[in-house]
mmCIF file of C-alpha atoms (C1' of nucleotides) in Angstrom:
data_model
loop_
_atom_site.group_PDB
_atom_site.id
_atom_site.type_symbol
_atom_site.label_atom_id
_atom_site.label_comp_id
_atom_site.label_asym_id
_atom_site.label_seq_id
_atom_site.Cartn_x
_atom_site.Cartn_y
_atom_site.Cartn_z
ATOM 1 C CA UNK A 1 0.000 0.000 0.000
ATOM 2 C CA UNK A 2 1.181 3.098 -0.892
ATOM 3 C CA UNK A 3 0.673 7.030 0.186
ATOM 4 C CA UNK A 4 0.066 9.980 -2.285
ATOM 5 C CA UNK A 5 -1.015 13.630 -2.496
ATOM 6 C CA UNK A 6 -3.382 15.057 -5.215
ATOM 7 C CA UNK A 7 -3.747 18.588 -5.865
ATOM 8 C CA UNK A 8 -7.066 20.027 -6.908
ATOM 9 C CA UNK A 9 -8.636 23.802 -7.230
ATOM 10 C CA UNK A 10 -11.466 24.069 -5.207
ATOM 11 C CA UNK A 11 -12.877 26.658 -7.813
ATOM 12 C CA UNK A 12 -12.502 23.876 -10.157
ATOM 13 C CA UNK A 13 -12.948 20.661 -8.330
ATOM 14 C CA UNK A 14 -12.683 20.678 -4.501
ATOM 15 C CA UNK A 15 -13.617 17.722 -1.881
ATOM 16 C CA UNK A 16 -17.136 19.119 -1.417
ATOM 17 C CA UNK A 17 -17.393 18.396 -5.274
ATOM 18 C CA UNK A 18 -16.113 14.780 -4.733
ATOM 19 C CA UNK A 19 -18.766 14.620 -1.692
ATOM 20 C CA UNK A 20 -21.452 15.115 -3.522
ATOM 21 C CA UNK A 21 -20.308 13.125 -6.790
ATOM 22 C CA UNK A 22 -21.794 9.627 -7.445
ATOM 23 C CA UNK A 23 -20.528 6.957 -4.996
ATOM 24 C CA UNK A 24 -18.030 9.726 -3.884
ATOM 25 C CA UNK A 25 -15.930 8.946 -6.734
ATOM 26 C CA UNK A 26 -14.634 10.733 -9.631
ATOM 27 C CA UNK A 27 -11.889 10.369 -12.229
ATOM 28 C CA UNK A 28 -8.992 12.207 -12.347
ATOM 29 C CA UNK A 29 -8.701 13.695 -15.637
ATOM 30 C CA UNK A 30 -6.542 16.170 -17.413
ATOM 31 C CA UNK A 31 -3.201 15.212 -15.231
ATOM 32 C CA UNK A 32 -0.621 16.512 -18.717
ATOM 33 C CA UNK A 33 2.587 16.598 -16.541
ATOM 34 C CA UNK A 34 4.807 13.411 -17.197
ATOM 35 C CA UNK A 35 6.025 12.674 -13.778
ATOM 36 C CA UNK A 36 2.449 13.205 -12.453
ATOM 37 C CA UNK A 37 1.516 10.866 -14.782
ATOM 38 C CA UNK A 38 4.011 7.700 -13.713
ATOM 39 C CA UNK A 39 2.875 8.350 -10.507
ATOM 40 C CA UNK A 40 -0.782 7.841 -11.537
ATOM 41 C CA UNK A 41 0.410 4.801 -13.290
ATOM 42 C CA UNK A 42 2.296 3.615 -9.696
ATOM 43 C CA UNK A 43 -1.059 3.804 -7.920
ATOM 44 C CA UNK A 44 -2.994 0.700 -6.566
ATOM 45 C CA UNK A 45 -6.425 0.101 -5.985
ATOM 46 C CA UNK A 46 -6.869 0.762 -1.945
ATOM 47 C CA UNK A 47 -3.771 3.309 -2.162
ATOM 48 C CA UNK A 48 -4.589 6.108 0.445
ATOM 49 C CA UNK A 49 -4.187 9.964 -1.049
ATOM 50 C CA UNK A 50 -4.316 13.125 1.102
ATOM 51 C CA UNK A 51 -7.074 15.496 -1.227
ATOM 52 C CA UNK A 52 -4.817 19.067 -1.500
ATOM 53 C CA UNK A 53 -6.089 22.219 -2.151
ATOM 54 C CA UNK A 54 -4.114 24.561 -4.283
ATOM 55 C CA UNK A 55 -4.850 28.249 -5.369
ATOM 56 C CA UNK A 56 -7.136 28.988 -3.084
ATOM 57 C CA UNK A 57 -7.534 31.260 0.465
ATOM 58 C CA UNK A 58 -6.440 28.376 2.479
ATOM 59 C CA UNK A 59 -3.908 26.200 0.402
ATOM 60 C CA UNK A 60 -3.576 22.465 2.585
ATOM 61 C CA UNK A 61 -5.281 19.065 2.852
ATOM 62 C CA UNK A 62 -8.993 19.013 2.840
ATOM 63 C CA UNK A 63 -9.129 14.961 3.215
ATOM 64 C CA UNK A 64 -8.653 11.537 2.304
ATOM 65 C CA UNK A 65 -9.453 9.555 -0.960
ATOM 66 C CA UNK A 66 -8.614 6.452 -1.736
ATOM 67 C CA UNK A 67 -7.892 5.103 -4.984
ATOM 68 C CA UNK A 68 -10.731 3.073 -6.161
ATOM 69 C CA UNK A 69 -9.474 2.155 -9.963
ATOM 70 C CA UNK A 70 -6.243 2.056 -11.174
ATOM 71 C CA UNK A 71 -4.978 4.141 -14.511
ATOM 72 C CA UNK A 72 -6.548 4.251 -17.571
ATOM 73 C CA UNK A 73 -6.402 5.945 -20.870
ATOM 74 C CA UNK A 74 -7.582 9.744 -19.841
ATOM 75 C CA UNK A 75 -10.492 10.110 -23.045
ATOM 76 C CA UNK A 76 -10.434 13.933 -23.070
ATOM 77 C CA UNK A 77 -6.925 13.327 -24.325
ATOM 78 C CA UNK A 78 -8.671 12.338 -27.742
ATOM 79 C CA UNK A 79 -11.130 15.052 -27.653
ATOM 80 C CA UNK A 80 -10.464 18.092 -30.407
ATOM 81 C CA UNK A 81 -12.767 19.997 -28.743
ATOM 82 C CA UNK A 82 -11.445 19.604 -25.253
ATOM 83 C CA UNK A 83 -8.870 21.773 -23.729
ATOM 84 C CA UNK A 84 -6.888 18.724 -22.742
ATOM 85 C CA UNK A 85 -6.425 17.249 -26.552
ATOM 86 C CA UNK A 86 -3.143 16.323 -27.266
ATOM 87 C CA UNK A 87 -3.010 15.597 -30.517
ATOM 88 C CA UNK A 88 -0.032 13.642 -30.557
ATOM 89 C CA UNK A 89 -1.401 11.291 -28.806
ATOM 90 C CA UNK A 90 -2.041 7.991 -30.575
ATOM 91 C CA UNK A 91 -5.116 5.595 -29.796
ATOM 92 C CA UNK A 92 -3.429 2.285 -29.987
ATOM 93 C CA UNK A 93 -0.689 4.292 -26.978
ATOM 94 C CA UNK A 94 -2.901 6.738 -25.203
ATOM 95 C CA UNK A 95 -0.124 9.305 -23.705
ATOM 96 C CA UNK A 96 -2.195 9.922 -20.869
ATOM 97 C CA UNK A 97 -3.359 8.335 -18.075
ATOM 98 C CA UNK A 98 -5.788 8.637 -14.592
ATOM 99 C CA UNK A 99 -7.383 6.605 -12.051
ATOM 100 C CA UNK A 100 -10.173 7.254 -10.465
ATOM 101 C CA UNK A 101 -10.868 8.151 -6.779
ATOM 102 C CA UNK A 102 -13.118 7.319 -3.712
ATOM 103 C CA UNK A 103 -13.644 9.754 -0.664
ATOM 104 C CA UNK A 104 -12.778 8.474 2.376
ATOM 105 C CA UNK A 105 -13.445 11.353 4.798
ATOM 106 C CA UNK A 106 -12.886 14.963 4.575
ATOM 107 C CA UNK A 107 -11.684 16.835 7.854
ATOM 108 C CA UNK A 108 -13.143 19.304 9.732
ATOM 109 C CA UNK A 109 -11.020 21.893 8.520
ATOM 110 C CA UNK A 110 -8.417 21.808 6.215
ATOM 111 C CA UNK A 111 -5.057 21.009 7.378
ATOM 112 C CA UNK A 112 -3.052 24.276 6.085
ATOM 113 C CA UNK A 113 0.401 24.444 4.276
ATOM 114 C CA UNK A 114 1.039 26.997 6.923
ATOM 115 C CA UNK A 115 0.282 24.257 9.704
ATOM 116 C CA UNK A 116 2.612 21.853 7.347
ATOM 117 C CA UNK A 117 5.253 24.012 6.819
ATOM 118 C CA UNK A 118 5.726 24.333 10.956
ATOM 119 C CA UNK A 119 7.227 20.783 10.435
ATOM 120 C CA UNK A 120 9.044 21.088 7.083
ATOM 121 C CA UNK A 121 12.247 20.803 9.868
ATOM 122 C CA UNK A 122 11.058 18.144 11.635
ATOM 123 C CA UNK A 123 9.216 15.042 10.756
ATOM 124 C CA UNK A 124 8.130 16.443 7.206
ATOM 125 C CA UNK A 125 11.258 17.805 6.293
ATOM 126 C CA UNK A 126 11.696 15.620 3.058
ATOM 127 C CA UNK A 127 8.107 16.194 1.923
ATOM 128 C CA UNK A 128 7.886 16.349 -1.308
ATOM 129 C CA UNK A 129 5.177 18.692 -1.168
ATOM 130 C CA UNK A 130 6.726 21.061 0.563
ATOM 131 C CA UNK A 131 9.483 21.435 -1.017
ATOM 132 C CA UNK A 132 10.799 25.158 -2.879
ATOM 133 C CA UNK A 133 8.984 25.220 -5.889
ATOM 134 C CA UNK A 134 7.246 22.523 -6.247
ATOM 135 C CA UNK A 135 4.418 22.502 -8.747
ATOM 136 C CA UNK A 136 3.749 18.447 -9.633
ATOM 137 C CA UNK A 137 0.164 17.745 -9.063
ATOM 138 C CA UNK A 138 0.668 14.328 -7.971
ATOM 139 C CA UNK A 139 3.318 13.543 -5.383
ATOM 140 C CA UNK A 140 4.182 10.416 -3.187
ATOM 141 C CA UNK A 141 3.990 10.634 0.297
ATOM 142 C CA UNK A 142 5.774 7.967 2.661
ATOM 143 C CA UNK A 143 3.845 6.290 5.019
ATOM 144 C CA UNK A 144 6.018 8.053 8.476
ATOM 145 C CA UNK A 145 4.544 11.156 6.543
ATOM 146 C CA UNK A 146 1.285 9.843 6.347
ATOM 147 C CA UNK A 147 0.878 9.014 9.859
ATOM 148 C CA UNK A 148 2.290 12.076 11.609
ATOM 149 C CA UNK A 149 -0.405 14.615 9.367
ATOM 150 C CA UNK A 150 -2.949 11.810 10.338
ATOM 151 C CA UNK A 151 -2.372 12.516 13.719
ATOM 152 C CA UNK A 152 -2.199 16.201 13.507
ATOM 153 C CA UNK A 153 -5.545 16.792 12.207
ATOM 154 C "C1'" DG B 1 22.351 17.768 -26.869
ATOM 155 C "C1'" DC B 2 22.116 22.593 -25.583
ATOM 156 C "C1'" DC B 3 19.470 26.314 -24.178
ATOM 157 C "C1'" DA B 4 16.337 30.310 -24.945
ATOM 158 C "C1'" DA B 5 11.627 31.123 -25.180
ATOM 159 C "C1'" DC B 6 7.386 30.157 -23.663
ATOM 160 C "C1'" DG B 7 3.537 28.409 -20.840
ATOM 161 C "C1'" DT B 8 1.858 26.860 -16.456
ATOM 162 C "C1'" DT B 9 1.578 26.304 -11.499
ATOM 163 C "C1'" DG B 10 0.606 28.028 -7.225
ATOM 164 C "C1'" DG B 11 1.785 30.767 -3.066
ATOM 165 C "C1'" DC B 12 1.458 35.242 -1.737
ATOM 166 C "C1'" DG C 1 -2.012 40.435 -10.230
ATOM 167 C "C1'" DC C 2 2.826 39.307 -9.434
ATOM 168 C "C1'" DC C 3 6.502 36.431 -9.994
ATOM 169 C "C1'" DA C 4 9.630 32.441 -8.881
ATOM 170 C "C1'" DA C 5 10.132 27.934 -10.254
ATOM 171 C "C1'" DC C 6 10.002 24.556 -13.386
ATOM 172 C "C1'" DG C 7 8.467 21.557 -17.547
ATOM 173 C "C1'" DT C 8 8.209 21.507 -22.449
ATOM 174 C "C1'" DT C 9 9.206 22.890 -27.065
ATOM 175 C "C1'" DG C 10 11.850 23.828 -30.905
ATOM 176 C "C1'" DG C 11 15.767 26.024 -33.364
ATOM 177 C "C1'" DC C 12 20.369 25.218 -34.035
#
DNA sequence: GCCAACGTTGGC
DNA sequence: GCCAACGTTGGC
């Protein structure tokens, strides 16, 4: 079993949004970053993933998903008339990939970056996520990680 | 294979 | 809205 973090724009897609979707599951479309994608392609059914909003009043972790199917060619990647078409990308080797995912539970209040960032010397201090300039919407998180923000929310 | 230009992300 | 950071593209 492995730990990851997802980023998501509440504007766009937030973890009310997955709340109310059906069977609190949705797919993860439109992921056009490389490394983001070989993540998605790491995933395994029952993986855990902290739900992270980004660009927003109150960047941080607004829950837990889980991943409920693993990765599979992303269709708006065929779609001319979508903004994710890539046009290089060939049916018979979709480029890109996503999985879809499952709320687990979303916290009371979102667990801030600011909150994080009081530990990025201590017991977060290799989180990926936190790291200077870091802009990959999909990220691995170890499981140490995963149990100290656990317990701090 | 280098690297400048460009586009995007995301915190502030 | 600004801008630092970084990925991607494309000319050479």
């Amino acid at each position: 079993m492995n730990y990851w973090l997802m980023k998501s724009e509440p504007s766009v897609f937030g973890i009310d949004n997955l709340a109310r979707a059906k069977n609190s599951t949705t797919g993860w479309d439109g992921v056009r970053n490389f490394q983001a994608r070989n993540y998605m392609r790491e995933m395994r059914k029952g993986d855990l993933v902290f739900f992270y909003h980004s660009s927003c009043e109150v960047p941080g972790i607004a829950g837990v998903a889980t991943v409920q199917r693993e990765a599979y060619p992303d269709p708006t990647q065929f779609d001319s008339k979508h903004d994710h078409y890539d046009a290089a990308s060939k049916a018979d080797e979709p480029r890109w990939s996503m999985v879809d995912v499952k709320l687990v539970r979303k916290f009371d209040e979102v667990l801030s970056l600011d909150e994080l960032r009081k530990h990025a010397a201590g017991k977060l201090k290799d989180m990926v996520v936190l790291k200077r300039g870091n802009r990959l919407s999909i990220t691995p998180v170890t499981k140490s990680e995963w149990h100290f923000i656990e317990a701090l929310v």
